[in-house]
Structures are given as C-alpha cells and as structure tokens.
XYZ file of C-alpha atoms in Angstrom:
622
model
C -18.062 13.986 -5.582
C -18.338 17.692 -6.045
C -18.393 18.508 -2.295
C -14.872 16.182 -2.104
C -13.049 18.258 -4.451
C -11.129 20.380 -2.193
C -9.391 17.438 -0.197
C -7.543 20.041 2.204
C -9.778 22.570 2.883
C -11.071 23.098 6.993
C -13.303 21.106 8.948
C -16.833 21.508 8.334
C -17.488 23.861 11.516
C -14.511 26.142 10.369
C -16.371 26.519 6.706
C -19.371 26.676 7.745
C -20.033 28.009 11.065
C -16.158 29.996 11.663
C -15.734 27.510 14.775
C -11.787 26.202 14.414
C -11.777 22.789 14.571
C -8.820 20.890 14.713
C -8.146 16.885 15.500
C -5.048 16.213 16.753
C -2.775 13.684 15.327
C -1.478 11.678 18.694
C -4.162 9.472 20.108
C -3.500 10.647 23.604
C -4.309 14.137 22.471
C -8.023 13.463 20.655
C -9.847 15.034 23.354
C -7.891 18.469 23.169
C -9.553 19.156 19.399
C -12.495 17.866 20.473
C -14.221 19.926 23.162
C -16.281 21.209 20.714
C -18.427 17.961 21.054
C -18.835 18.308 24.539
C -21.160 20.424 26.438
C -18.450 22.265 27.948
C -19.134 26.278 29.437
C -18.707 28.521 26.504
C -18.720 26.335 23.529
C -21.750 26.824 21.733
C -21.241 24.335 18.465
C -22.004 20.622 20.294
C -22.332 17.666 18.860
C -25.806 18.469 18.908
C -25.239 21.258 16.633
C -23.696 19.275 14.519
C -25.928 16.366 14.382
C -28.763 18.434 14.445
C -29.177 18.826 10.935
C -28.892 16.287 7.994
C -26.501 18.787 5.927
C -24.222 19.477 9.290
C -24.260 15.892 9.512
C -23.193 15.218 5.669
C -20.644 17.952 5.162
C -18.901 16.439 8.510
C -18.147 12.846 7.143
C -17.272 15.003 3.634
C -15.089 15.933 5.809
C -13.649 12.610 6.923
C -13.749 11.830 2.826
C -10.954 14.209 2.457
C -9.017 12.919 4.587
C -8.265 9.803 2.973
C -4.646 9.259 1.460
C -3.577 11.140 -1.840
C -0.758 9.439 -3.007
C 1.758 12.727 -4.963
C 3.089 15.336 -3.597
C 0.536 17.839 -3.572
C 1.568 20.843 -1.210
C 3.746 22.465 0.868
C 2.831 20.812 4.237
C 3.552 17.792 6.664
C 0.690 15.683 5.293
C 0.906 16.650 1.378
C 4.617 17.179 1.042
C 5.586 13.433 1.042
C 9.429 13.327 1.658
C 9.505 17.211 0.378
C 8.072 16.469 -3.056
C 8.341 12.907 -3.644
C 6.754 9.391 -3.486
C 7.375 5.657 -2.285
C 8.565 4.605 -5.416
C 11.734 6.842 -5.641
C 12.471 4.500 -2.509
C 12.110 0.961 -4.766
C 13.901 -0.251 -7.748
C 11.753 1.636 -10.885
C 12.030 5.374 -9.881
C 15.420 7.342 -8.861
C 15.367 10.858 -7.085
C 17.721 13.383 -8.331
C 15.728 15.803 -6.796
C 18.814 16.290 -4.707
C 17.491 18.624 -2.095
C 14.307 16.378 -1.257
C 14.368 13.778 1.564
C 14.776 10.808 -0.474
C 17.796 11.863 -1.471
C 19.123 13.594 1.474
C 17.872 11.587 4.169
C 17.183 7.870 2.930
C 19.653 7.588 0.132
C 22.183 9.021 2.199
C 21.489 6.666 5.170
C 20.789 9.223 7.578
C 17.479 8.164 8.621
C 16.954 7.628 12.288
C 13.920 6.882 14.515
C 14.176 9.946 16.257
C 13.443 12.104 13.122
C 9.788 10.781 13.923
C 9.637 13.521 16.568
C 10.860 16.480 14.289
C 10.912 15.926 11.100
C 7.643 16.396 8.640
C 9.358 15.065 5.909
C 10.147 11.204 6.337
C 8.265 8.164 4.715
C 4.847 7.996 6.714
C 4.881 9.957 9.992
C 2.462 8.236 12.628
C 1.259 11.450 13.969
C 1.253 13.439 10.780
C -0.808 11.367 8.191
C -4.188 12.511 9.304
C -4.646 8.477 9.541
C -5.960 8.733 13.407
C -8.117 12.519 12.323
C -10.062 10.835 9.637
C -10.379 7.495 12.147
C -11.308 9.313 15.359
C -14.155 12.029 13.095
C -15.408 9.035 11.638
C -16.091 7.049 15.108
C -17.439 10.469 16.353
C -20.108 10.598 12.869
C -20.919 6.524 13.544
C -22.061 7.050 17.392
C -23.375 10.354 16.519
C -25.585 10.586 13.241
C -28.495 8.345 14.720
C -29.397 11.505 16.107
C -30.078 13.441 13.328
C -33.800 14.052 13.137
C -34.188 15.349 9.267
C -32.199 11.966 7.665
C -34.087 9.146 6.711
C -32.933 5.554 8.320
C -31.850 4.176 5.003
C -29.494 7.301 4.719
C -28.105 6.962 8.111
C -26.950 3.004 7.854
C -25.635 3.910 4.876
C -23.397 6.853 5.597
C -22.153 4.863 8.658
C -20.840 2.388 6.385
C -19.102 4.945 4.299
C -17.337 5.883 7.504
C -16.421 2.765 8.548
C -13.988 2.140 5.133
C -12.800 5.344 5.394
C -11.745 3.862 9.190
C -10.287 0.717 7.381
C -8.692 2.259 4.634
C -6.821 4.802 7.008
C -5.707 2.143 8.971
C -4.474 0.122 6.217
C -2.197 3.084 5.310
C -0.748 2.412 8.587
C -0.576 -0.704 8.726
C 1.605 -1.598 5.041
C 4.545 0.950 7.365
C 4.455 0.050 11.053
C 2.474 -3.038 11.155
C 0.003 -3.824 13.924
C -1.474 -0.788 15.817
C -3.646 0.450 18.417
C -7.111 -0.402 17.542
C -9.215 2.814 18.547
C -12.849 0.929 18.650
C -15.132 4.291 19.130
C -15.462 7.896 20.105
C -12.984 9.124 22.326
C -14.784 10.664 25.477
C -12.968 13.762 27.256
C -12.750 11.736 30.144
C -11.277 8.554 28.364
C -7.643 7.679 29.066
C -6.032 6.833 25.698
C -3.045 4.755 26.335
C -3.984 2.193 24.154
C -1.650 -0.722 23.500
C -0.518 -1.694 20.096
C -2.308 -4.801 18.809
C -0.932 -8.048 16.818
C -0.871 -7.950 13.156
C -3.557 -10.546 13.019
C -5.751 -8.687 15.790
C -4.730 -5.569 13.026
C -6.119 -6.997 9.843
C -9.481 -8.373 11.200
C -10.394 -5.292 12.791
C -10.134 -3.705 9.039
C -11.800 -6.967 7.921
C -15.162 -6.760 10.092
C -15.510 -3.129 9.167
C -15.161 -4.086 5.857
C -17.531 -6.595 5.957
C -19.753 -4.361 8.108
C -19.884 -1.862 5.849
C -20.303 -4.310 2.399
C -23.200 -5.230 3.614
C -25.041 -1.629 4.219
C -23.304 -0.145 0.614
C -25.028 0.287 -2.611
C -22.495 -2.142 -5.115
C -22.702 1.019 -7.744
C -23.870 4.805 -7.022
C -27.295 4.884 -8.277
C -27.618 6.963 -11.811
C -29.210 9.924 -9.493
C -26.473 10.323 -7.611
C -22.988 10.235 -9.924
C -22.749 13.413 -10.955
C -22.938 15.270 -7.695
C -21.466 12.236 -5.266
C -19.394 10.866 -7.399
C -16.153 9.690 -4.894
C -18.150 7.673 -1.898
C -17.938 4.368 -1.385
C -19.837 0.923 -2.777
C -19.968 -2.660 -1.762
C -17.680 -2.596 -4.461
C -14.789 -0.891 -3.070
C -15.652 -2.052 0.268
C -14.890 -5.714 -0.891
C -11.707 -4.465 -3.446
C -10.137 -3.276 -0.047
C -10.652 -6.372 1.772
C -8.590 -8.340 -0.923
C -6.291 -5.768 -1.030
C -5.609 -6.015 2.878
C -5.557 -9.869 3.146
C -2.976 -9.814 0.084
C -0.508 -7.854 2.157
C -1.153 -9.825 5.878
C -0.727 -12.972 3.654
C 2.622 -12.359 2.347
C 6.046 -12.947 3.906
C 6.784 -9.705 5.562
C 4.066 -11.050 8.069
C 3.470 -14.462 6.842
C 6.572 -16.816 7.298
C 8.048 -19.669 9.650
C 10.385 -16.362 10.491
C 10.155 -13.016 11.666
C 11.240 -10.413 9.011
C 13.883 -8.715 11.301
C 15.664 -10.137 14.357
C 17.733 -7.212 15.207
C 16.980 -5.390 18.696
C 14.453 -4.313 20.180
C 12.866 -7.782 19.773
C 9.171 -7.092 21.478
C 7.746 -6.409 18.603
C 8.212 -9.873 17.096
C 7.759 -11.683 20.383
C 4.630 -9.956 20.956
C 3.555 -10.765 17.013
C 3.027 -6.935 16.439
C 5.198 -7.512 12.779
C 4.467 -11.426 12.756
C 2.145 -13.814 12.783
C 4.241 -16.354 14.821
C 4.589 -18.749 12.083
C 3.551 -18.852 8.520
C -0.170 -19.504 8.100
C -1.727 -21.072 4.733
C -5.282 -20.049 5.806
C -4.208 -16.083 5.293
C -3.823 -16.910 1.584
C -7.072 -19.106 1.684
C -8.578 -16.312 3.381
C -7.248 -13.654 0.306
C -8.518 -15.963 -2.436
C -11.507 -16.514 -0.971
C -12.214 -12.928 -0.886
C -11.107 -12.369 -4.324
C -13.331 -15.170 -5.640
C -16.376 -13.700 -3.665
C -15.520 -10.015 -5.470
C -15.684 -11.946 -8.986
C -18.499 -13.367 -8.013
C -20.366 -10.302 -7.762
C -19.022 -8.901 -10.840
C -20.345 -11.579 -12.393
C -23.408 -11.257 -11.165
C -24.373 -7.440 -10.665
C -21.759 -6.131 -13.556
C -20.916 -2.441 -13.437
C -17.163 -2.822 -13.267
C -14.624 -4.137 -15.624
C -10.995 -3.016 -16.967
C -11.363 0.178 -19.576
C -10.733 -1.039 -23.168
C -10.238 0.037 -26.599
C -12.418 1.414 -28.356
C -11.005 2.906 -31.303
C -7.672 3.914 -32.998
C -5.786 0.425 -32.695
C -4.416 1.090 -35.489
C -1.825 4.265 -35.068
C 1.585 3.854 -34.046
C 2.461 2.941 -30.334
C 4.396 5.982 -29.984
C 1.000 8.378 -30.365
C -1.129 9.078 -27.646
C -3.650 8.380 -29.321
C -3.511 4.424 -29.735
C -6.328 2.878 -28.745
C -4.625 0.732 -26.334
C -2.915 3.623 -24.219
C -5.764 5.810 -24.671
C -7.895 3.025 -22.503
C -4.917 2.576 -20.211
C -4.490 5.967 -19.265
C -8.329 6.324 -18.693
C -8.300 3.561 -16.435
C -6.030 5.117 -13.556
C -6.752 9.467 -15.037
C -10.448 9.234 -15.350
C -13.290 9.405 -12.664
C -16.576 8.429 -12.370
C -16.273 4.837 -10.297
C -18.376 2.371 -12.468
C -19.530 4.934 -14.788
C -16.995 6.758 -16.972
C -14.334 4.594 -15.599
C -16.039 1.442 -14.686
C -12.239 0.294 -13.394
C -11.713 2.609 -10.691
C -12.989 1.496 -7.499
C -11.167 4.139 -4.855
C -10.117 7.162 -5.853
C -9.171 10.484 -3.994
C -9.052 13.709 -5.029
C -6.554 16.678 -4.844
C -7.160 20.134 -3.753
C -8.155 22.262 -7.583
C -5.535 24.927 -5.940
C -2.720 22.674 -5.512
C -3.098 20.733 -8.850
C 0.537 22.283 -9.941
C 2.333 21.223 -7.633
C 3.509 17.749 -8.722
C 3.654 18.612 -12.551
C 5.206 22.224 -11.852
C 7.333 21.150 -8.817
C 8.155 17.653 -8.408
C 8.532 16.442 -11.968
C 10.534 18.975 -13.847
C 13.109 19.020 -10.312
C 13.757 15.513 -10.799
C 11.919 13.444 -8.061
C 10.925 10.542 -10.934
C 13.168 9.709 -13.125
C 12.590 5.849 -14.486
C 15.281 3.531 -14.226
C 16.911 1.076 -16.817
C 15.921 -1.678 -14.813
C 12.108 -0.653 -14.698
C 12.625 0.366 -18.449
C 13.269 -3.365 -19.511
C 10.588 -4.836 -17.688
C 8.154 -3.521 -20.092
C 7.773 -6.411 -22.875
C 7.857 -5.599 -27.015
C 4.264 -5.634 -28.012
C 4.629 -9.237 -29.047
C 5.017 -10.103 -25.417
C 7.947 -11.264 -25.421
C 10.968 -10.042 -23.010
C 13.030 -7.291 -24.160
C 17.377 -8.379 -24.435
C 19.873 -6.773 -25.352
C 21.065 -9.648 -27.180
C 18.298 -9.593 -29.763
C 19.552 -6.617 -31.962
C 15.987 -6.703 -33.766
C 14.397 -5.691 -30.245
C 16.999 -2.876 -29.872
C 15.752 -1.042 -33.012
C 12.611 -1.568 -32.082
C 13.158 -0.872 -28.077
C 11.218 2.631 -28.781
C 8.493 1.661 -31.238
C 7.067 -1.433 -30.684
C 6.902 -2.219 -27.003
C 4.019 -2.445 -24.343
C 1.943 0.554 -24.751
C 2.328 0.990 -20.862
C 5.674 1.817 -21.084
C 5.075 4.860 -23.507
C 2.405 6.195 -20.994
C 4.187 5.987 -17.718
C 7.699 6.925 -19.327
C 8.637 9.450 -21.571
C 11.010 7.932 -24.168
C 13.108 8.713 -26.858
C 10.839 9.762 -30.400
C 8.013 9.075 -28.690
C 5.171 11.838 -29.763
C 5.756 14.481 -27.560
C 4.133 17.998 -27.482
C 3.642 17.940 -31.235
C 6.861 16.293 -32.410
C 9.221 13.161 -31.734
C 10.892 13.464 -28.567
C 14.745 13.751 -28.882
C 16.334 12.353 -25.913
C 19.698 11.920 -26.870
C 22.551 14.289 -25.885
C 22.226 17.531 -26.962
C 18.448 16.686 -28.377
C 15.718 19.318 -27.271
C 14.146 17.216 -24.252
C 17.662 15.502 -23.142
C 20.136 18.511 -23.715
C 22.645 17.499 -21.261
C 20.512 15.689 -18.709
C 22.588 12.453 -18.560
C 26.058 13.523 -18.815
C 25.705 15.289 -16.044
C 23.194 13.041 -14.178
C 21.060 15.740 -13.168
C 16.986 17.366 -13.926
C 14.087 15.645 -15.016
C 15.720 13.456 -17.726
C 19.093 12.310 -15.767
C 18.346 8.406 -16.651
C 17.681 9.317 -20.301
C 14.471 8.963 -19.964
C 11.319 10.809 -18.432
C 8.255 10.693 -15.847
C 5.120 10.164 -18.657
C 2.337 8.860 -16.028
C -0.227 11.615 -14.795
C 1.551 14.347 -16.561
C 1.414 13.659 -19.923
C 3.397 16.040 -22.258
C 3.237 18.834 -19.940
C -0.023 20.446 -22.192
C -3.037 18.461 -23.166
C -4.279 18.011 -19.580
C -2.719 21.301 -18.318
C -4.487 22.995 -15.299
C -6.420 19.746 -14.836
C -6.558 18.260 -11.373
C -4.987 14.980 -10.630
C -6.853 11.990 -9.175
C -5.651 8.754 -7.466
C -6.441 5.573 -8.655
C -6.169 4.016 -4.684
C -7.382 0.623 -6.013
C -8.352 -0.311 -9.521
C -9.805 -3.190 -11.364
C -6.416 -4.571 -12.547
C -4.935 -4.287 -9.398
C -7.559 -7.179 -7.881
C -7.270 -9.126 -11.098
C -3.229 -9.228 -10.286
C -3.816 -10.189 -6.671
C -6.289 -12.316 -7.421
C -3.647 -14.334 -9.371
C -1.237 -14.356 -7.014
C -3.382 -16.042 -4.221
C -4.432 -18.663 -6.703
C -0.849 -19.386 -7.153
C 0.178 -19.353 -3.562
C -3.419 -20.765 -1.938
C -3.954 -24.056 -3.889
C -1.321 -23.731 -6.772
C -4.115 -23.490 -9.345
C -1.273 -21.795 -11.741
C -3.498 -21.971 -14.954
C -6.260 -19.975 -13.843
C -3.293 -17.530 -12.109
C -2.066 -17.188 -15.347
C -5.488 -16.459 -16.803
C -6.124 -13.747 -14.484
C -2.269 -11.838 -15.850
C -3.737 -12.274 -19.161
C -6.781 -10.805 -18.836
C -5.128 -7.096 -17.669
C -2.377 -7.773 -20.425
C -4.631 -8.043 -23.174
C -6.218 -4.927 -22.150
C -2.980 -3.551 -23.966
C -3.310 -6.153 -26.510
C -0.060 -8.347 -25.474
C 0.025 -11.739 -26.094
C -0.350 -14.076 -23.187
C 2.086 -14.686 -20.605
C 2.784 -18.229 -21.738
C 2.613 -17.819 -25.353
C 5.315 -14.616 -24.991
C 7.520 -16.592 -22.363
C 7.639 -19.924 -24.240
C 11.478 -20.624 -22.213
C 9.969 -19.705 -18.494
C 8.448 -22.533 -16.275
C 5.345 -20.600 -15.173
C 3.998 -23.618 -13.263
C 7.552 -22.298 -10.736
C 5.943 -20.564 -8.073
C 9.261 -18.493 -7.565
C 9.166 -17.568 -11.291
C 5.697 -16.872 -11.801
C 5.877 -14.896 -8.794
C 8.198 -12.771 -10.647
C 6.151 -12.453 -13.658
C 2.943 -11.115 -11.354
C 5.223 -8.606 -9.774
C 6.617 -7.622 -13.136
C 2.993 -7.204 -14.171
C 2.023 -5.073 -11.309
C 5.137 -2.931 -11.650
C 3.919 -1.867 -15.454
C 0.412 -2.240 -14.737
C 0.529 -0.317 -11.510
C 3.224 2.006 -11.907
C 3.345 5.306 -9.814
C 0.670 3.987 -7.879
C 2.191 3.458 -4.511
C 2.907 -0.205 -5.239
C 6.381 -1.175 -6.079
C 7.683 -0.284 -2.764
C 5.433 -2.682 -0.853
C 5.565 -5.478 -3.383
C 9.446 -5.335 -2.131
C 9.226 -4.899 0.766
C 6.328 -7.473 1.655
C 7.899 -9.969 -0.385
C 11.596 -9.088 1.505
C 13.555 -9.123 -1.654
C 16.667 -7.116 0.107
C 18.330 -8.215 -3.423
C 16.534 -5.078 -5.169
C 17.274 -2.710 -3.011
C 21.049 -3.784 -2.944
C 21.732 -3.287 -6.307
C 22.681 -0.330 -7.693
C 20.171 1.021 -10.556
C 21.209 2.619 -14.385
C 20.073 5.160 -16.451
C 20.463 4.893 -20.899
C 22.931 7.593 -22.202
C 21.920 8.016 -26.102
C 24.161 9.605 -28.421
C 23.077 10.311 -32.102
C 25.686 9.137 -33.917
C 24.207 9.967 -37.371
C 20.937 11.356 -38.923
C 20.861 10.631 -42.195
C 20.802 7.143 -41.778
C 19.472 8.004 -38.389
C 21.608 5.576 -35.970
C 21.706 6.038 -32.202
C 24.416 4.778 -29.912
C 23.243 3.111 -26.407
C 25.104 3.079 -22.993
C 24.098 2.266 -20.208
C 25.668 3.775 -16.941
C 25.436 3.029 -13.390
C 23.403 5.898 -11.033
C 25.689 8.084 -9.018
C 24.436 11.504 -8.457
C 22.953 10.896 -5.949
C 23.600 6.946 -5.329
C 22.094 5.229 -2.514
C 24.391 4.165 0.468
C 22.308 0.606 0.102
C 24.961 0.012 -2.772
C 28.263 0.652 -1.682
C 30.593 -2.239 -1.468
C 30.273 -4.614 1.241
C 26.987 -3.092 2.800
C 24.585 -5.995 4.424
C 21.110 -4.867 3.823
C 19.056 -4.700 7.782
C 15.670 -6.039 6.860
C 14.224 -3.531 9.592
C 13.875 -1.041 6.340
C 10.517 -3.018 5.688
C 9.074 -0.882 8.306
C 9.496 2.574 9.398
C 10.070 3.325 12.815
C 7.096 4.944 15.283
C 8.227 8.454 17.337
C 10.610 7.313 19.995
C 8.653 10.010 22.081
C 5.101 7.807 21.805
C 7.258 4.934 22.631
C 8.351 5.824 25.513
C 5.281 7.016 27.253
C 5.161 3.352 27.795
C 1.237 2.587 26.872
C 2.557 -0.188 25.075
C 3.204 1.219 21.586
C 6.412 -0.805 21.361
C 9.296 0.203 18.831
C 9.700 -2.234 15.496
C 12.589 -3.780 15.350
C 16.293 -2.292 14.693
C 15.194 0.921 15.303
C-alpha cells in the first residue's frame, strides 16, 4: 500500500492539518492525546473534522496500518529499537548476540533483567506501554464508532474499512498476548470522561475477544484485493489474513504454556495463575479442536476461491545450491522478501512495512555489529538436500555439509564457499569474510558463520526497503500439522502438510528422509514440526515462542557453539572443523548448576501499572 510505506511517520492530523496528535501508551492516559476528538474550547480539529471527509477518514486508519508490529530493528527509538538493535531470536537457541553493547547481551544474557526496568528502560523484550499495541487499538476503536459518519463514503466502503480496523485491533493484541498473557480487553472508544482502570482478563476471555473480531471482520473482507486496487493498496487486509490470524492465535492458546493440567510457573506472586490470567485452569482438548478446525475452514477456502499458495520454482533447478540463483531459493526467498499479498507473492498473507528512511538500519547497524550470528545447533537442523539429517558421523555429509544441503539454510545463513558478492565465500580463519571472527569470538561472523536472511550479500538488494512476512502460507501449513497431530492424532495427513512446504525446496519427504524416526510419536514428530518451522520460519519472530509455548527450559539451558574452520591445505583443498562452545558473551542460563525459573516464558508488566491496583496483576516470579 503506497500510503503505508512510511510506517513511522505522524498521525494523520500532524501531516495533514499541523495539529500534534499523540496517543498515549498507558490505558489510563488515552484521554490526555485525545482531546482533539472532543469538542473541547479551543480545539478546532474534532472528530467531526476528521470524519467529515472520506480522505480524513482513510488516511486516519492508514494511520492505525502503521502501527502494526515490524519485527527488525529499524530505528533509533523505544518502539523500533527492539532490545537496542536486536530481535527475539537472539533470545532462543538458533541466533547468538555478540553485539555486546545491545540489551540482549547486557541485560538478558547477563541475568540482570528485573521487572522494574518496565518503568525505565526502552530497551527490554516487549514494553507494555511502549509497543504502540494500545495506540493502534484505542485509534482503531475511535475510526469503528466514528466513520459511520462520514457523509462522502459509500456503505460498502465503510463496513469494510471497519473490518480492516478490527484485525489491526486483534493482531495488536496478539502481540501482547504471546509476552504477558491475558490483558485488559479495551471494548470501544475511550470517552474523556471514562475511568480506565480496567482489569486484566483470563487467557481464555483474551483469545476470544481476538477470535470474534476476527470472525467479525472475515466476514465484511474481500478474500483477495480486487485487481483495481493492488497496486496502490497493496498492504490491507482480506478474509484471507483475517482467518490466517485466527489459526495463528488458537495455535498459541492451545499449547502448553496455557494449555496443561499445570500452570507454567508456580513461583510467587501466584494471582495470576489462580485468577487463570497465564492458564486455562486445566488442559483443554477442545482449544486444539478449536485450532484445527480453523485451519481446515482456511483450506477450505483455498480450495475453493484460490489466490494463495506457497511461491515455487520456476526456473533454474538446475545450478548449484550454493548460487542464489537456484530455483528453489530463488522461490524461497520470494516467499517471505516479496510483496504483493496474493499477487506477486500469492504466500504472504500479513506483511508490514518499514519506514524507506530507516531501511539501513538493520543491514548497516545490526548485522555487521553482530546481533545475528547463527548457531551450530540451528546450523545442523537444516537437512542435506536428500532429506536426510545431517551427522557428524557420516564423513560423506561433512564434505558435503556446504554444498548439498537444504536450500534454506544457504538463504538464511551465510556459509562457508557459498556464492557471495561475486565469489566463494571464505570463512575460515584468516579467509576474506572470516578474518579472525572466531578466534576471537567477536563481529558479524563470531560462530563461523553469517546472518544471510533479508540481507543477502550486502549488494543486490542494497537501498531496498525491508518487509515483514507477519504470517505466511507455510507458516499455516506447519500449524495446521501440528493440530492434526495433537487434535485427533491424524499423523499421516500431519505429515502431509510438512511435506508440502518441504518440497517447495524440493526435499524429500519427512518419512522417506527419516526412515529410523517413529513419526507416528507425538513427542518426536513434534520435534520434526518445530525443526521445520525453525528453517522454514527463520528470523521471523518464531523460534522464541515455539520454546517458550512449548516450555522446553532444556534449550535454553544449554549452552550453544559456533564452527571454527581452519584451511589446512589448498591444493587439495581440505578444511579442518571444530566446534567450540559460545563464551563471549555466554548466557548466565548456562553456568553450572543454574535451575532454569519457567517465569522467563513471560515478561513482566511495569511494577508502576501494577500497583495502581486496577487489577493488572503481576505474572508470576516477577
């Protein structure tokens, strides 16, 4: 959507008319931003003003559009800084920081995070009152109860834009919701005279408020932007993405963070699980009916009204894995880089875009200082291009561990001879890219290996905006699988739906390529769909909260390793391989004898909303 290009520019009034505007991030505090709405002595922008006019009225929910989450760091400020320059993922098990000056380094590996920094600091996982999660929510109420007004927009127009707001509502909850759990449900327009001390509601009051405006709005979207209307509004919402959220949202209520005969955490404060704010009370089987369900109504659709599908080859299947230009990673990379929902990427269903001034930022800032480097561990999750597991103890996959592998893993990490900028990249000690990056355990390449995702080589999609794939195609296919598995155990068809996004890339399937693994294992197939989604959906915001949601304390426990690579000769060319454990910086989560507190599944709300006692109650051990 041209007009949603510019994700952080000013509100709509401040553009357009030179009225600040400003929505203030604490619930309590809506109505201070929002005089302008009123009648009040003085003001002479009302919501009349606003609402007066169909282009007012459109350019204020554009508004709304941009503030929906963009997932890198993107600029130097509370919302856009994420952790000072870096992600979720450096927090899980495929990504290390050695960004040593950003938060993830200095505040959660070090094990100084606190639930008091929520007051002061702008730089810790997902601030409550910083997102621009309750701004986006409250403008959007404000647009719902206020756009019937609007005497130059047709009816049609009207229902629909409403239901553009109210995923935008969802969606911006659902950011929320995957870090602190059940909230206050804000319902409508905040009046001036409204006292907002509202309560924080259960998890399962939580994810059917997102559900019914999800369903609300399905039913009021187009399923595909008409031709007419792609090139300019390219960005807003569909049936489609309305129901690709819904699945997304069920998946996470339905698994065991939430979802499990017991609470996650049972250190103090306890109200929080007694009240069922970060529980359900029990473990439910209807929450995973209630995912699969949705995910079989979705296909359903797709079926029937077509439009969206994975990207896929088209061409050049034949060069080497190594070259960007294979076929297979050429179709991969347009999948998550490419917009145009249902049109030139027919995958993407939510996307959000990035400021055109701040485009540098992650590629100039973040990258080269470190923030990504990939782990061993996430290294050998990638299969060979057979399909079959990588070892160690198969020296045949060794010399091949940087030729013939899933072409996923040569577009999210830069590896050694992998085409690079022209040439073979040499990241060995001493080599061009690697210098000494890994004797030293410091820069971009301190694993021995490199961020590739998004980036590239630095120069073909130079000064290039980046988007964010927020959900993709693949992404439902993978859930999808999972609730078949954990609804009615229908572990063929899960298995089909893994397949289908792997032969995108042209592996093998899952069973054929893991002849020795008992897939019809729930806890083993489990593994392989979180696998997938790690080199499916890497960089994408979703390792973190497949740990987390799934409480496996064991990965984030163990410490993590880069691959030193010597060249021990060129002529034969033979490389030596050792691996060696992460210590600049480690993580205090692996020193000896640590017991992992489950309350890192959750991040902690501002002690200083907590204790204005409205009933936003603390999550546990914080």
């Amino acid at each position: 959507m041209s007009q949603m290009k510019n994700r952080k520019i000013n509100s709509f009034l401040a553009l357009f008319l030179g009225i600040p505007l400003f929505f203030s991030a604490c619930v309590e505090d809506f109505k201070i931003g929002d005089k302008f709405l009123e009648k009040a002595p003085g003001v002479d922008v009302t919501a009349d003003t606003i609402f007066g006019k169909a282009e007012y009225a459109r350019r204020f929910l554009w508004n709304c559009y941009q503030k929906l989450y963009y997932g890198l760091p993107s600029a130097w400020n509370q919302v856009d800084g994420k952790m000072n320059m870096n992600m979720f993922e450096s927090l899980a098990d495929s990504w290390h920081s050695h960004m040593t000056w950003d938060e993830v380094c200095r505040t959660y590996y070090a094990g100084g995070y606190t639930a008091g920094m929520e007051d002061w600091s702008t730089h810790t996982r997902f601030g409550y009152n910083r997102e621009e999660c309750w701004e986006a929510i409250r403008a959007s109420w404000l647009f719902i109860e206020q756009v019937d007004k609007v005497p130059d927009m047709d009816e049609e127009e009207k229902i629909r834009l409403k239901a553009e707001a109210k995923v935008i509502i969802a969606s911006r909850y659902f950011d929320m919701y995957r870090h602190f759990g059940g909230l206050p449900l804000l319902d409508h327009a905040v009046k001036l005279e409204e006292d907002m001390q509202i309560p924080r509601s259960t998890v399962l009051d939580t994810n059917d408020f997102m559900i019914r405006l999800l369903d609300e709005a399905a039913a009021d979207l187009p399923w595909v932007l008409p031709d007419t209307e792609y090139q300019t509004w390219d960005g807003r919402f569909t049936r489609a993405a309305a129901l690709g959220l819904k699945c997304k949202i069920l998946h996470f209520t339905a698994s065991p963070l939430f979802n499990d005969d017991q609470p996650y955490c049972l250190e103090e404060p306890q109200d929080a699980v007694t009240n069922h704010y970060v529980w359900t009370g029990g473990y439910k089987q209807e929450l995973w009916d209630n995912c699969l369900k949705a995910c079989e109504e979705f296909f359903k659709e797709i079926a029937e009204k077509g439009c969206y599908h994975l990207v896929q080859a088209t061409g050049n299947t034949d060069k080497p894995l190594t070259s960007p230009l294979n076929g297979y990673r050429v179709a991969f990379r347009d999948a998550y880089s490419l917009r145009g929902s249902g049109y030139d990427n027919p995958e993407l269903l939510i996307s959000t875009r990035l400021n055109y001034n701040n485009y540098a930022y992650f590629r100039n800032g973040s990258c080269p200082g470190g923030a990504f480097t990939p782990t061993q561990e996430y290294v050998e999750m990638f299969p060979m291009s057979d399909g079959t597991p990588f070892s160690w103890e198969d020296p045949e996959k060794v010399e091949l561990m940087f030729t013939q592998r899933d072409p996923r893993l040569f577009e999210t990490i830069l590896v050694n001879q992998a085409d690079f900028q022209g040439r073979k990249a040499q990241m060995w000690v001493g080599g061009r890219e690697m210098q000494q990056c890994t004797v030293t355990e410091s820069g971009q390449y301190a694993t021995g290996y490199g961020i590739y995702k998004y980036i590239l080589d630095g120069q073909v999609n130079k000064g290039r905006p980046t988007f964010w794939p927020y959900l993709r195609m693949a992404e439902i296919y993978l859930i999808y699988a999972e609730a078949l598995m954990k609804s009615n155990h229908d572990y063929d068809k899960a298995i089909e739906q893994i397949d289908i996004v792997r032969r995108r890339v042209n592996l093998p399937g899952l069973e054929e390529s893991n002849s020795d693994l008992d897939l019809r294992n729930e806890k083993v197939l489990l593994g392989e769909i979180l696998r997938e989604r790690a080199c499916e959906l890497g960089l994408e915001d979703v390792r973190l909260f497949d740990l987390n949601r799934n409480k496996m304390a064991e990965n984030f426990v163990k410490p993590l390793h880069g691959l030193r690579i010597t060249l021990e000769s060129q002529n034969p060319v033979k490389y030596k391989y050792e691996i060696f454990e992460l210590r600049n910086p480690s993580r205090f989560m692996w020193k000896d004898g640590y017991t992992f507190s489950s309350k890192w599944y959750l991040t902690a709300f501002p002690p200083s909303e907590v204790n204005k006692d409205y009933g936003l109650v603390q999550n546990p051990g914080w």
